[in-house]
């Protein structure tokens, strides 16, 4: 019996699992197609907030998978919603890619309170205006610089709330890991002396959104999941976010060795994943 047969649904991480940079992990697309055509429920989850869910869905569709945007949950969309909630009628300074700023703007698609409409206040503040922000949202991006660090630090000294998409230190890329959100967040936390609320994995917010997308959040399904009649596995390449988060959410966990974690690192870790496999394709062997 293949490992995949033990589960009805999967939360599948993207970077280091489905692809590394732009390169698909060998056999991953075929494995996903087999899982989905075999009737397994699949939701893709990523701490990478650089792109919209629709962009990831498009990339998966181009690779030959039937992936809908509603089936892609990113730390970006979850963080955008939480940042807008935290800001209330206030404003947000975003350290992150243009797509993340758009997600924050879109998260405010609910009607604005009248006072805010009247004042015509911007939600996402740019440049020096960010010093006045009520919320600072941090995410790694290639344009990160001292100016952004300075503006965030000054806003945080004025007691802005601090949110971040993750603490992932790196992003697996062909040719070596790149600095991730955790590296940028360390600079912001060091300068401000503050500790961020994390919106992505391993915290519960992203898992709640992902399980909802999987159809496991109705009362009946939740009960069924507790009784293990709906069996869901989190499949990811990073122990500190995917495996720890999956375990906290009460899910089975599968660590794949195609991304951030080597077999030696997995062996040394105090956290024990439920299963350790080479890659996604190994789920079906
Ligand atoms: Mg990953």
Coordinates of C-alpha atoms and ligand atoms in Angstrom, one line a residue:
X1 CA 0.0 0.0 0.0
X2 CA 1.3 3.4 -0.9
X3 CA 1.6 6.1 1.8
X4 CA -1.0 8.3 0.0
X5 CA -3.6 5.6 0.6
X6 CA -3.6 6.4 4.3
X7 CA -5.1 9.9 3.6
X8 CA -8.2 11.5 2.0
X9 CA -6.8 15.0 1.8
X10 CA -3.5 16.8 1.5
X11 CA -2.2 20.2 2.3
X12 CA 0.8 20.5 -0.1
X13 CA 3.5 23.1 0.4
X14 CA 4.8 24.6 -2.9
X15 CA 8.5 25.8 -2.6
X16 CA 10.8 22.8 -2.1
X17 CA 8.0 20.3 -2.6
X18 CA 6.3 21.0 -6.0
X19 CA 9.1 23.2 -7.3
X20 CA 12.5 24.7 -6.4
X21 CA 12.5 28.2 -7.9
X22 CA 11.0 27.7 -11.3
X23 CA 12.1 24.1 -11.7
X24 CA 9.5 21.4 -10.8
X25 CA 10.8 18.8 -8.4
X26 CA 11.3 15.6 -10.4
X27 CA 8.0 13.6 -10.5
X28 CA 6.0 16.1 -8.4
X29 CA 3.5 17.1 -11.1
X30 CA 2.8 13.6 -12.1
X31 CA 2.3 12.6 -8.5
X32 CA -0.1 15.4 -7.9
X33 CA -2.0 14.6 -11.0
X34 CA -2.3 11.0 -9.8
X35 CA -3.5 12.1 -6.3
X36 CA -6.1 14.5 -7.7
X37 CA -7.4 12.2 -10.4
X38 CA -7.6 9.5 -7.8
X39 CA -10.1 11.5 -5.9
X40 CA -7.8 12.9 -3.1
X41 CA -8.6 16.5 -2.0
X42 CA -5.6 18.7 -2.4
X43 CA -5.1 22.3 -1.2
X44 CA -1.8 24.1 -1.9
X45 CA -0.3 26.1 1.0
X46 CA 2.7 28.4 0.9
X47 CA 4.4 30.9 3.2
X48 CA 5.6 32.6 0.0
X49 CA 3.6 35.8 -0.3
X50 CA 5.2 37.1 -3.4
X51 CA 2.4 36.2 -5.8
X52 CA -1.4 36.0 -5.8
X53 CA -3.1 32.6 -5.4
X54 CA -4.4 33.0 -9.0
X55 CA -0.8 33.3 -10.2
X56 CA 0.2 30.1 -8.4
X57 CA -2.9 28.3 -9.7
X58 CA -2.0 29.4 -13.2
X59 CA 1.5 28.1 -12.8
X60 CA 0.1 24.7 -11.6
X61 CA -2.4 24.7 -14.5
X62 CA 0.4 25.4 -17.0
X63 CA 2.2 22.4 -15.5
X64 CA -0.9 20.3 -16.3
X65 CA -2.8 20.3 -13.0
X66 CA -6.4 21.2 -12.5
X67 CA -5.7 23.8 -9.8
X68 CA -8.2 26.5 -8.9
X69 CA -7.2 29.7 -7.1
X70 CA -9.5 28.9 -4.2
X71 CA -7.4 25.8 -3.6
X72 CA -4.2 27.9 -3.1
X73 CA -3.8 29.4 0.4
X74 CA -0.8 31.7 0.9
X75 CA 0.6 33.5 3.9
X76 CA 0.1 36.6 1.9
X77 CA -3.7 36.4 1.7
X78 CA -4.0 35.3 5.4
X79 CA -1.6 38.1 6.5
X80 CA -3.5 40.7 4.4
X81 CA -6.8 39.8 6.1
X82 CA -5.2 39.9 9.6
X83 CA -3.4 43.2 8.9
X84 CA -6.6 44.8 7.6
X85 CA -8.5 43.5 10.8
X86 CA -5.7 44.9 13.0
X87 CA -5.7 48.2 11.3
X88 CA -9.4 48.8 11.6
X89 CA -9.8 52.4 10.3
X90 CA -6.0 52.9 10.4
X91 CA -3.3 52.3 7.9
X92 CA -0.6 49.7 7.1
X93 CA 3.1 49.9 6.1
X94 CA 4.0 46.8 4.0
X95 CA 7.6 45.5 3.6
X96 CA 6.9 43.1 0.8
X97 CA 6.4 42.6 -2.9
X98 CA 3.8 44.6 -5.0
X99 CA 1.5 41.5 -5.0
X100 CA 1.4 41.6 -1.2
X101 CA 0.4 45.2 -1.2
X102 CA -2.4 44.4 -3.7
X103 CA -3.6 41.6 -1.5
X104 CA -3.8 44.0 1.5
X105 CA -5.8 46.5 -0.7
X106 CA -8.1 43.7 -1.9
X107 CA -8.6 42.4 1.7
X108 CA -10.3 45.7 2.4
X109 CA -12.8 45.0 -0.3
X110 CA -15.5 45.1 2.4
X111 CA -17.3 48.5 2.5
X112 CA -15.2 51.1 4.2
X113 CA -16.4 52.7 7.4
X114 CA -17.9 56.1 6.6
X115 CA -15.4 58.0 8.7
X116 CA -12.6 56.5 6.7
X117 CA -14.3 57.2 3.4
X118 CA -14.8 60.8 4.4
X119 CA -11.2 61.2 5.4
X120 CA -10.2 59.3 2.2
X121 CA -7.3 57.7 4.0
X122 CA -4.9 55.4 2.2
X123 CA -4.8 51.9 3.6
X124 CA -1.3 51.0 2.4
X125 CA 1.1 53.9 3.1
X126 CA 4.2 54.3 0.9
X127 CA 7.6 55.8 1.7
X128 CA 8.0 58.2 4.7
X129 CA 4.2 58.3 5.3
X130 CA 4.7 54.8 6.6
X131 CA 6.1 56.2 9.8
X132 CA 2.5 57.0 10.8
X133 CA 1.2 53.5 10.1
X134 CA -0.9 51.6 12.7
X135 CA 0.2 48.2 11.4
X136 CA 3.6 47.1 10.0
X137 CA 3.4 43.9 7.9
X138 CA 6.7 42.3 7.1
X139 CA 7.6 39.8 4.3
X140 CA 10.9 39.1 2.6
X141 CA 11.3 40.7 -0.8
X142 CA 14.2 41.6 -3.1
X143 CA 13.7 45.3 -2.8
X144 CA 14.1 45.3 1.0
X145 CA 16.4 48.1 2.1
X146 CA 17.5 50.4 5.0
X147 CA 14.8 52.9 4.2
X148 CA 12.1 50.3 4.7
X149 CA 13.7 49.1 7.9
X150 CA 13.9 52.7 9.2
X151 CA 10.3 53.5 8.4
X152 CA 9.1 50.3 10.0
X153 CA 11.2 50.9 13.1
X154 CA 9.8 54.4 13.6
X155 CA 6.2 53.2 13.1
X156 CA 6.8 50.5 15.7
X157 CA 8.3 53.0 18.2
X158 CA 4.9 54.7 17.8
X159 CA 3.3 51.5 18.9
X160 CA 2.2 50.1 15.5
X161 CA 1.2 46.4 15.5
X162 CA 3.8 44.1 14.0
X163 CA 2.7 41.2 11.8
X164 CA 4.8 39.0 9.5
X165 CA 4.0 36.3 6.9
X166 CA 6.5 33.8 8.4
X167 CA 9.8 33.2 10.2
X168 CA 11.2 31.0 7.4
X169 CA 14.9 32.0 7.3
X170 CA 15.4 31.0 3.7
X171 CA 13.7 30.1 0.4
X172 CA 15.0 27.0 -1.4
X173 CA 16.3 28.0 -4.9
X174 CA 18.3 26.2 -7.5
X175 CA 22.0 26.8 -6.6
X176 CA 21.4 27.5 -3.0
X177 CA 18.9 29.0 -0.4
X178 CA 18.0 32.7 -0.7
X179 CA 17.3 34.9 2.4
X180 CA 13.6 34.6 3.3
X181 CA 11.1 36.5 5.4
X182 CA 12.7 35.4 8.6
X183 CA 15.9 37.2 7.7
X184 CA 14.2 40.4 7.0
X185 CA 12.0 40.1 10.1
X186 CA 15.0 39.6 12.3
X187 CA 16.3 43.0 11.2
X188 CA 12.9 44.6 12.0
X189 CA 12.6 42.8 15.3
X190 CA 16.2 43.7 16.3
X191 CA 15.8 47.4 15.5
X192 CA 12.4 47.7 17.2
X193 CA 12.8 45.3 20.1
X194 CA 9.3 43.9 19.1
X195 CA 8.1 40.4 18.4
X196 CA 5.9 39.8 15.4
X197 CA 2.6 37.9 15.2
X198 CA 3.1 35.3 12.5
X199 CA 0.3 34.8 10.0
X200 CA 1.6 31.8 7.9
X201 CA 2.9 28.4 8.9
X202 CA 3.4 27.1 11.6
X203 CA 0.6 29.3 13.2
X204 CA -3.0 28.3 13.1
X205 CA -4.4 31.1 10.9
X206 CA -3.1 29.6 7.6
X207 CA -4.0 26.1 8.6
X208 CA -7.6 27.2 9.5
X209 CA -7.9 28.8 6.0
X210 CA -6.4 25.8 4.3
X211 CA -8.7 23.3 6.1
X212 CA -11.6 25.5 5.2
X213 CA -10.5 25.4 1.5
X214 CA -10.2 21.6 1.8
X215 CA -13.8 21.5 3.0
X216 CA -13.0 20.3 6.5
X217 CA -14.3 23.3 8.4
X218 CA -18.0 22.5 8.6
X219 CA -19.0 21.1 12.0
X220 CA -19.7 17.7 10.5
X221 CA -16.4 17.5 8.7
X222 CA -14.5 18.7 11.7
X223 CA -16.0 15.9 13.7
X224 CA -15.3 13.4 11.0
X225 CA -11.7 14.6 10.9
X226 CA -11.4 14.2 14.7
X227 CA -12.7 10.7 14.4
X228 CA -10.1 10.2 11.7
X229 CA -12.7 9.3 9.1
X230 CA -11.4 12.2 7.1
X231 CA -7.6 11.8 7.2
X232 CA -5.6 14.9 6.2
X233 CA -1.8 15.1 5.9
X234 CA 0.4 18.2 5.7
X235 CA 3.2 17.6 3.2
X236 CA 6.2 20.0 3.4
X237 CA 9.9 20.4 3.3
X238 CA 10.5 22.6 6.4
X239 CA 10.2 21.2 9.9
X240 CA 9.8 24.5 11.7
X241 CA 6.9 25.6 9.6
X242 CA 5.3 22.6 7.8
X243 CA 5.8 19.8 10.3
X244 CA 5.4 21.8 13.5
X245 CA 2.3 23.6 12.1
X246 CA 0.8 20.4 10.8
X247 CA 1.2 18.7 14.2
X248 CA -0.3 21.7 16.0
X249 CA -3.3 21.6 13.7
X250 CA -3.8 17.9 14.6
X251 CA -2.8 16.7 11.1
X252 CA -0.6 13.8 10.0
X253 CA 2.7 15.1 8.7
X254 CA 5.0 14.1 5.8
X255 CA 8.4 15.7 5.5
X256 CA 9.8 15.6 1.9
X257 CA 13.6 15.9 1.5
X258 CA 13.4 17.8 -1.9
X259 CA 13.8 21.3 -0.4
X260 CA 14.9 23.0 2.8
X261 CA 15.7 19.9 5.0
X262 CA 18.4 17.2 4.4
X263 CA 18.1 13.7 5.8
X264 CA 20.8 14.5 8.3
X265 CA 18.9 17.6 9.6
X266 CA 15.7 15.6 9.8
X267 CA 17.6 13.0 11.9
X268 CA 19.0 15.6 14.3
X269 CA 15.6 17.4 14.8
X270 CA 13.8 17.1 18.1
X271 CA 10.5 17.3 16.1
X272 CA 9.6 14.0 14.6
X273 CA 7.6 14.1 11.4
X274 CA 5.0 11.3 11.0
X275 CA 6.7 10.2 7.7
X276 CA 9.9 11.2 5.9
X277 CA 10.1 10.6 2.2
X278 CA 12.4 11.7 -0.6
X279 CA 9.8 13.7 -2.6
X280 CA 6.1 13.9 -3.5
X281 CA 6.4 11.0 -5.9
X282 CA 7.4 8.7 -3.0
X283 CA 3.9 9.2 -1.6
X284 CA 2.6 6.9 -4.3
X285 CA 5.3 4.3 -4.3
Ligands
LIG1 MG1 8.6 24.8 1.5

